[in-house]
PDB file of C-alpha atoms in Angstrom:
ATOM      1  CA  MET A   1       2.499  -6.455 -21.135  1.00  0.00           C
ATOM      2  CA  LEU A   2      -0.050  -3.968 -19.808  1.00  0.00           C
ATOM      3  CA  THR A   3      -3.731  -4.849 -19.711  1.00  0.00           C
ATOM      4  CA  PHE A   4      -6.271  -2.242 -20.859  1.00  0.00           C
ATOM      5  CA  PRO A   5     -10.051  -2.243 -20.346  1.00  0.00           C
ATOM      6  CA  SER A   6     -12.391  -0.490 -22.773  1.00  0.00           C
ATOM      7  CA  PRO A   7     -12.342   3.338 -23.025  1.00  0.00           C
ATOM      8  CA  ARG A   8     -15.738   3.521 -21.325  1.00  0.00           C
ATOM      9  CA  GLU A   9     -14.500   1.402 -18.437  1.00  0.00           C
ATOM     10  CA  LEU A  10     -11.342   3.515 -18.198  1.00  0.00           C
ATOM     11  CA  ALA A  11     -13.392   6.707 -17.957  1.00  0.00           C
ATOM     12  CA  ARG A  12     -15.347   5.209 -15.080  1.00  0.00           C
ATOM     13  CA  ARG A  13     -12.508   3.601 -13.190  1.00  0.00           C
ATOM     14  CA  VAL A  14      -9.430   5.804 -13.656  1.00  0.00           C
ATOM     15  CA  PRO A  15     -10.775   8.602 -11.410  1.00  0.00           C
ATOM     16  CA  GLN A  16     -11.452   6.034  -8.681  1.00  0.00           C
ATOM     17  CA  LEU A  17      -7.937   4.635  -9.103  1.00  0.00           C
ATOM     18  CA  LEU A  18      -6.324   8.076  -8.869  1.00  0.00           C
ATOM     19  CA  LEU A  19      -8.390   9.044  -5.846  1.00  0.00           C
ATOM     20  CA  GLY A  20      -7.428   5.797  -4.122  1.00  0.00           C
ATOM     21  CA  ILE A  21      -3.713   6.228  -4.756  1.00  0.00           C
ATOM     22  CA  ALA A  22      -3.902   9.850  -3.618  1.00  0.00           C
ATOM     23  CA  ALA A  23      -5.637   8.744  -0.412  1.00  0.00           C
ATOM     24  CA  ILE A  24      -2.896   6.216   0.347  1.00  0.00           C
ATOM     25  CA  GLY A  25      -0.345   8.918  -0.448  1.00  0.00           C
ATOM     26  CA  VAL A  26      -1.942  11.072   2.253  1.00  0.00           C
ATOM     27  CA  GLY A  27      -2.620   8.322   4.785  1.00  0.00           C
ATOM     28  CA  VAL A  28       0.892   6.875   4.974  1.00  0.00           C
ATOM     29  CA  PRO A  29       2.536  10.240   5.825  1.00  0.00           C
ATOM     30  CA  MET A  30      -0.094  10.740   8.534  1.00  0.00           C
ATOM     31  CA  VAL A  31       0.947   7.425  10.085  1.00  0.00           C
ATOM     32  CA  LEU A  32       4.632   8.318   9.722  1.00  0.00           C
ATOM     33  CA  GLU A  33       4.238  11.706  11.388  1.00  0.00           C
ATOM     34  CA  ALA A  34       2.365  10.143  14.311  1.00  0.00           C
ATOM     35  CA  ARG A  35       5.658   8.402  15.221  1.00  0.00           C
ATOM     36  CA  LEU A  36       3.898   5.479  16.894  1.00  0.00           C
ATOM     37  CA  GLY A  37       5.050   2.788  14.471  1.00  0.00           C
ATOM     38  CA  VAL A  38       4.313   2.278  10.791  1.00  0.00           C
ATOM     39  CA  SER A  39       3.051  -0.547   8.578  1.00  0.00           C
ATOM     40  CA  PRO A  40       5.392  -3.517   7.991  1.00  0.00           C
ATOM     41  CA  TRP A  41       6.348  -2.476   4.451  1.00  0.00           C
ATOM     42  CA  ASP A  42       6.845   1.111   5.588  1.00  0.00           C
ATOM     43  CA  VAL A  43       9.187  -0.095   8.343  1.00  0.00           C
ATOM     44  CA  LEU A  44      11.331  -1.430   5.490  1.00  0.00           C
ATOM     45  CA  HIS A  45      10.993   1.786   3.476  1.00  0.00           C
ATOM     46  CA  GLN A  46      11.831   3.879   6.523  1.00  0.00           C
ATOM     47  CA  GLY A  47      14.835   1.740   7.441  1.00  0.00           C
ATOM     48  CA  LEU A  48      16.223   1.971   3.910  1.00  0.00           C
ATOM     49  CA  ALA A  49      15.678   5.739   3.907  1.00  0.00           C
ATOM     50  CA  HIS A  50      17.575   6.037   7.211  1.00  0.00           C
ATOM     51  CA  GLN A  51      20.487   3.995   5.930  1.00  0.00           C
ATOM     52  CA  THR A  52      20.805   5.571   2.479  1.00  0.00           C
ATOM     53  CA  GLY A  53      19.778   9.179   3.005  1.00  0.00           C
ATOM     54  CA  ILE A  54      17.279   8.844   0.147  1.00  0.00           C
ATOM     55  CA  SER A  55      13.844  10.352   0.734  1.00  0.00           C
ATOM     56  CA  PHE A  56      11.107   8.055   2.014  1.00  0.00           C
ATOM     57  CA  GLY A  57       9.001   8.472  -1.114  1.00  0.00           C
ATOM     58  CA  THR A  58      11.902   7.728  -3.447  1.00  0.00           C
ATOM     59  CA  VAL A  59      12.593   4.538  -1.492  1.00  0.00           C
ATOM     60  CA  VAL A  60       8.924   3.558  -1.897  1.00  0.00           C
ATOM     61  CA  VAL A  61       9.256   3.963  -5.680  1.00  0.00           C
ATOM     62  CA  LEU A  62      12.574   2.074  -5.878  1.00  0.00           C
ATOM     63  CA  VAL A  63      11.355  -0.824  -3.730  1.00  0.00           C
ATOM     64  CA  GLY A  64       8.203  -0.999  -5.844  1.00  0.00           C
ATOM     65  CA  LEU A  65      10.253  -1.275  -9.029  1.00  0.00           C
ATOM     66  CA  VAL A  66      12.417  -4.018  -7.514  1.00  0.00           C
ATOM     67  CA  VAL A  67       9.303  -5.915  -6.414  1.00  0.00           C
ATOM     68  CA  LEU A  68       7.894  -5.610  -9.939  1.00  0.00           C
ATOM     69  CA  THR A  69      10.880  -7.567 -11.282  1.00  0.00           C
ATOM     70  CA  LEU A  70       9.764 -10.459  -9.059  1.00  0.00           C
ATOM     71  CA  TRP A  71       6.470 -10.562 -10.965  1.00  0.00           C
ATOM     72  CA  VAL A  72       8.190 -11.813 -14.130  1.00  0.00           C
ATOM     73  CA  PRO A  73       8.889 -15.423 -13.089  1.00  0.00           C
ATOM     74  CA  LEU A  74       5.497 -15.572 -11.370  1.00  0.00           C
ATOM     75  CA  GLY A  75       3.573 -14.630 -14.510  1.00  0.00           C
ATOM     76  CA  GLN A  76       1.798 -11.613 -12.995  1.00  0.00           C
ATOM     77  CA  ARG A  77       0.815  -8.955 -15.543  1.00  0.00           C
ATOM     78  CA  PRO A  78       0.791  -5.256 -14.627  1.00  0.00           C
ATOM     79  CA  GLY A  79      -2.210  -3.054 -15.204  1.00  0.00           C
ATOM     80  CA  ILE A  80      -2.553   0.691 -15.526  1.00  0.00           C
ATOM     81  CA  GLY A  81      -3.036   0.898 -11.775  1.00  0.00           C
ATOM     82  CA  THR A  82       0.223  -0.961 -11.227  1.00  0.00           C
ATOM     83  CA  VAL A  83       2.218   1.610 -13.184  1.00  0.00           C
ATOM     84  CA  VAL A  84       0.480   4.623 -11.640  1.00  0.00           C
ATOM     85  CA  ASN A  85       0.931   3.159  -8.146  1.00  0.00           C
ATOM     86  CA  ALA A  86       4.602   2.319  -8.655  1.00  0.00           C
ATOM     87  CA  LEU A  87       5.621   5.634 -10.187  1.00  0.00           C
ATOM     88  CA  SER A  88       3.490   8.201  -8.353  1.00  0.00           C
ATOM     89  CA  LEU A  89       2.729   7.019  -4.834  1.00  0.00           C
ATOM     90  CA  GLY A  90       6.151   7.717  -3.338  1.00  0.00           C
ATOM     91  CA  PHE A  91       6.299  11.248  -4.684  1.00  0.00           C
ATOM     92  CA  ILE A  92       2.853  12.058  -3.279  1.00  0.00           C
ATOM     93  CA  MET A  93       4.120  10.846   0.098  1.00  0.00           C
ATOM     94  CA  ASP A  94       7.232  13.025  -0.076  1.00  0.00           C
ATOM     95  CA  ALA A  95       5.127  16.085  -0.898  1.00  0.00           C
ATOM     96  CA  LEU A  96       2.848  15.450   2.086  1.00  0.00           C
ATOM     97  CA  LEU A  97       5.739  14.755   4.458  1.00  0.00           C
ATOM     98  CA  ASP A  98       7.059  18.232   3.656  1.00  0.00           C
ATOM     99  CA  VAL A  99       3.874  19.977   4.803  1.00  0.00           C
ATOM    100  CA  LEU A 100       2.192  17.771   7.423  1.00  0.00           C
ATOM    101  CA  PRO A 101       2.558  18.957  11.025  1.00  0.00           C
ATOM    102  CA  ARG A 102       4.367  16.710  13.494  1.00  0.00           C
ATOM    103  CA  PRO A 103       2.407  16.916  16.775  1.00  0.00           C
ATOM    104  CA  HIS A 104       4.106  16.277  20.103  1.00  0.00           C
ATOM    105  CA  GLU A 105       1.017  15.653  22.242  1.00  0.00           C
ATOM    106  CA  LEU A 106       0.342  11.920  22.529  1.00  0.00           C
ATOM    107  CA  ALA A 107      -3.412  12.302  22.023  1.00  0.00           C
ATOM    108  CA  LEU A 108      -2.879  14.196  18.760  1.00  0.00           C
ATOM    109  CA  ARG A 109      -0.365  11.598  17.580  1.00  0.00           C
ATOM    110  CA  TRP A 110      -2.912   8.829  18.162  1.00  0.00           C
ATOM    111  CA  LEU A 111      -5.549  10.817  16.273  1.00  0.00           C
ATOM    112  CA  LEU A 112      -3.117  11.230  13.393  1.00  0.00           C
ATOM    113  CA  LEU A 113      -2.336   7.508  13.420  1.00  0.00           C
ATOM    114  CA  LEU A 114      -5.984   6.443  13.468  1.00  0.00           C
ATOM    115  CA  GLY A 115      -6.896   8.988  10.813  1.00  0.00           C
ATOM    116  CA  GLY A 116      -4.020   7.829   8.628  1.00  0.00           C
ATOM    117  CA  LEU A 117      -5.092   4.207   8.997  1.00  0.00           C
ATOM    118  CA  ALA A 118      -8.654   5.066   7.968  1.00  0.00           C
ATOM    119  CA  VAL A 119      -7.486   7.106   4.963  1.00  0.00           C
ATOM    120  CA  CYS A 120      -5.155   4.284   3.853  1.00  0.00           C
ATOM    121  CA  ALA A 121      -8.006   1.785   4.134  1.00  0.00           C
ATOM    122  CA  LEU A 122     -10.273   4.024   2.066  1.00  0.00           C
ATOM    123  CA  GLY A 123      -7.533   4.371  -0.533  1.00  0.00           C
ATOM    124  CA  THR A 124      -7.028   0.604  -0.619  1.00  0.00           C
ATOM    125  CA  GLY A 125     -10.728   0.026  -1.234  1.00  0.00           C
ATOM    126  CA  LEU A 126     -10.797   2.660  -3.967  1.00  0.00           C
ATOM    127  CA  TYR A 127      -7.763   1.559  -5.940  1.00  0.00           C
ATOM    128  CA  ILE A 128      -8.392  -2.190  -5.690  1.00  0.00           C
ATOM    129  CA  GLY A 129     -12.078  -1.583  -6.381  1.00  0.00           C
ATOM    130  CA  ALA A 130     -11.149   0.230  -9.600  1.00  0.00           C
ATOM    131  CA  GLY A 131      -9.936  -3.120 -10.972  1.00  0.00           C
ATOM    132  CA  LEU A 132      -7.026  -1.653 -12.948  1.00  0.00           C
ATOM    133  CA  GLY A 133      -4.242  -3.759 -11.494  1.00  0.00           C
ATOM    134  CA  PRO A 134      -2.661  -4.183  -8.069  1.00  0.00           C
ATOM    135  CA  GLY A 135       0.289  -2.222  -6.763  1.00  0.00           C
ATOM    136  CA  PRO A 136       3.715  -3.885  -6.827  1.00  0.00           C
ATOM    137  CA  ARG A 137       3.575  -5.322  -3.294  1.00  0.00           C
ATOM    138  CA  ASP A 138      -0.053  -6.429  -3.516  1.00  0.00           C
ATOM    139  CA  GLY A 139       0.605  -8.005  -6.906  1.00  0.00           C
ATOM    140  CA  LEU A 140       3.490  -9.999  -5.478  1.00  0.00           C
ATOM    141  CA  MET A 141       1.136 -11.382  -2.833  1.00  0.00           C
ATOM    142  CA  THR A 142      -1.591 -12.272  -5.313  1.00  0.00           C
ATOM    143  CA  SER A 143       0.788 -13.876  -7.812  1.00  0.00           C
ATOM    144  CA  ILE A 144       2.324 -16.116  -5.145  1.00  0.00           C
ATOM    145  CA  ALA A 145      -1.125 -16.938  -3.769  1.00  0.00           C
ATOM    146  CA  ALA A 146      -2.269 -17.875  -7.283  1.00  0.00           C
ATOM    147  CA  LYS A 147       0.213 -20.763  -7.167  1.00  0.00           C
ATOM    148  CA  GLY A 148      -1.981 -22.411  -4.534  1.00  0.00           C
ATOM    149  CA  HIS A 149      -0.880 -20.791  -1.284  1.00  0.00           C
ATOM    150  CA  PRO A 150      -3.370 -19.153   1.142  1.00  0.00           C
ATOM    151  CA  ILE A 151      -3.210 -15.391   0.683  1.00  0.00           C
ATOM    152  CA  TRP A 152      -3.181 -14.820   4.453  1.00  0.00           C
ATOM    153  CA  ALA A 153      -0.063 -16.982   4.736  1.00  0.00           C
ATOM    154  CA  VAL A 154       1.651 -15.256   1.819  1.00  0.00           C
ATOM    155  CA  ARG A 155       0.834 -11.836   3.227  1.00  0.00           C
ATOM    156  CA  THR A 156       2.096 -12.827   6.680  1.00  0.00           C
ATOM    157  CA  VAL A 157       5.422 -14.147   5.377  1.00  0.00           C
ATOM    158  CA  LEU A 158       6.061 -11.153   3.123  1.00  0.00           C
ATOM    159  CA  GLU A 159       5.102  -8.557   5.712  1.00  0.00           C
ATOM    160  CA  LEU A 160       7.054 -10.225   8.518  1.00  0.00           C
ATOM    161  CA  SER A 161      10.068 -10.366   6.200  1.00  0.00           C
ATOM    162  CA  ALA A 162       9.730  -6.667   5.355  1.00  0.00           C
ATOM    163  CA  LEU A 163       9.203  -5.868   9.026  1.00  0.00           C
ATOM    164  CA  GLY A 164      12.269  -7.815  10.163  1.00  0.00           C
ATOM    165  CA  VAL A 165      14.621  -6.314   7.595  1.00  0.00           C
ATOM    166  CA  GLY A 166      13.225  -2.818   8.129  1.00  0.00           C
ATOM    167  CA  TRP A 167      13.541  -3.055  11.910  1.00  0.00           C
ATOM    168  CA  ALA A 168      17.162  -4.193  11.557  1.00  0.00           C
ATOM    169  CA  LEU A 169      17.784  -1.130   9.374  1.00  0.00           C
ATOM    170  CA  GLY A 170      16.281   1.255  11.934  1.00  0.00           C
ATOM    171  CA  GLY A 171      12.643   1.534  10.868  1.00  0.00           C
ATOM    172  CA  ASP A 172      10.032   2.498  13.467  1.00  0.00           C
ATOM    173  CA  VAL A 173       8.193  -0.425  15.043  1.00  0.00           C
ATOM    174  CA  GLY A 174       5.569   0.298  17.676  1.00  0.00           C
ATOM    175  CA  ALA A 175       1.931   0.069  18.638  1.00  0.00           C
ATOM    176  CA  GLY A 176       1.008   1.629  15.319  1.00  0.00           C
ATOM    177  CA  THR A 177       2.697  -1.229  13.479  1.00  0.00           C
ATOM    178  CA  VAL A 178       0.503  -3.781  15.222  1.00  0.00           C
ATOM    179  CA  LEU A 179      -2.612  -1.645  14.796  1.00  0.00           C
ATOM    180  CA  PHE A 180      -1.910  -1.153  11.097  1.00  0.00           C
ATOM    181  CA  ALA A 181      -1.199  -4.835  10.508  1.00  0.00           C
ATOM    182  CA  LEU A 182      -4.435  -5.881  12.237  1.00  0.00           C
ATOM    183  CA  GLY A 183      -6.657  -3.051  11.064  1.00  0.00           C
ATOM    184  CA  ILE A 184      -5.851  -2.377   7.413  1.00  0.00           C
ATOM    185  CA  GLY A 185      -7.362  -5.658   6.169  1.00  0.00           C
ATOM    186  CA  PRO A 186     -10.795  -5.398   7.802  1.00  0.00           C
ATOM    187  CA  LEU A 187     -11.056  -1.649   7.162  1.00  0.00           C
ATOM    188  CA  GLY A 188      -9.915  -1.993   3.557  1.00  0.00           C
ATOM    189  CA  HIS A 189     -12.477  -4.751   3.017  1.00  0.00           C
ATOM    190  CA  PHE A 190     -15.191  -2.581   4.594  1.00  0.00           C
ATOM    191  CA  PHE A 191     -14.577   0.112   1.975  1.00  0.00           C
ATOM    192  CA  LEU A 192     -13.933  -2.333  -0.861  1.00  0.00           C
ATOM    193  CA  VAL A 193     -17.320  -4.049  -0.697  1.00  0.00           C
ATOM    194  CA  ARG A 194     -18.991  -0.621  -0.828  1.00  0.00           C
ATOM    195  CA  LEU A 195     -17.041   0.607  -3.837  1.00  0.00           C
ATOM    196  CA  HIS A 196     -18.301  -1.907  -6.418  1.00  0.00           C
ATOM    197  CA  LEU A 197     -15.472  -4.047  -7.716  1.00  0.00           C
ATOM    198  CA  GLY A 198     -14.730  -3.572 -11.395  1.00  0.00           C
ATOM    199  CA  PRO A 199     -15.156  -6.692 -13.539  1.00  0.00           C
ATOM    200  CA  GLU A 200     -11.391  -7.042 -13.933  1.00  0.00           C
ATOM    201  CA  THR A 201     -10.753  -7.078 -10.193  1.00  0.00           C
ATOM    202  CA  THR A 202      -9.821 -10.645  -9.379  1.00  0.00           C
ATOM    203  CA  ARG A 203     -11.014 -12.611  -6.401  1.00  0.00           C
ATOM    204  CA  LEU A 204      -7.432 -12.724  -5.142  1.00  0.00           C
ATOM    205  CA  GLU A 205      -7.021  -8.945  -5.362  1.00  0.00           C
ATOM    206  CA  ALA A 206     -10.198  -8.538  -3.343  1.00  0.00           C
ATOM    207  CA  GLY A 207      -8.745 -10.977  -0.840  1.00  0.00           C
ATOM    208  CA  ILE A 208      -5.870  -8.602  -0.102  1.00  0.00           C
ATOM    209  CA  ALA A 209      -8.255  -6.281   1.670  1.00  0.00           C
ATOM    210  CA  ALA A 210     -10.245  -9.079   3.247  1.00  0.00           C
ATOM    211  CA  GLU A 211      -7.318 -10.786   4.965  1.00  0.00           C
TER     212      GLU A 211
END
């Protein structure tokens, strides 16, 4: 069952949600095109794309839908942001991957990686700060953590699992993977605390960016 805030709250928060998801949709392809390693979940997405021939963005959508089914026994309820994230993010990524340049110079690749990380962090702060529901993967973390487990431990187990399976399937693991894993939390939190959490943003959702 979807949760809906008041129309006034929607008018204030939906633009922030959409901007945040669009930013993540731009940032992830930047990291991918840097070819220096991607985030743990994107290692899984990339590995599945390599093995199946399905586009990266389509894999992101399909994995998100599978993860959403895991919410049911955990009692997590989707919000508007959950649906928009699950159904649109992958297609934004595919569109950007078709037009982004793929630099060969190492310095430019590092700039692309760092820029992509910053844009992803901004997007994370925007969409979580909108308080309209977490994305599928973030919601899985928060719903497990709500059962009494530390969110840092839940995040570590889930991301290491995604990383291990993705690496076995041929996903890119490199310096960028480590940088993303260590940097996205602090950077996302930096933006989140400046973007005024909506009243429906839970303490656990905020903790995603803080960990």
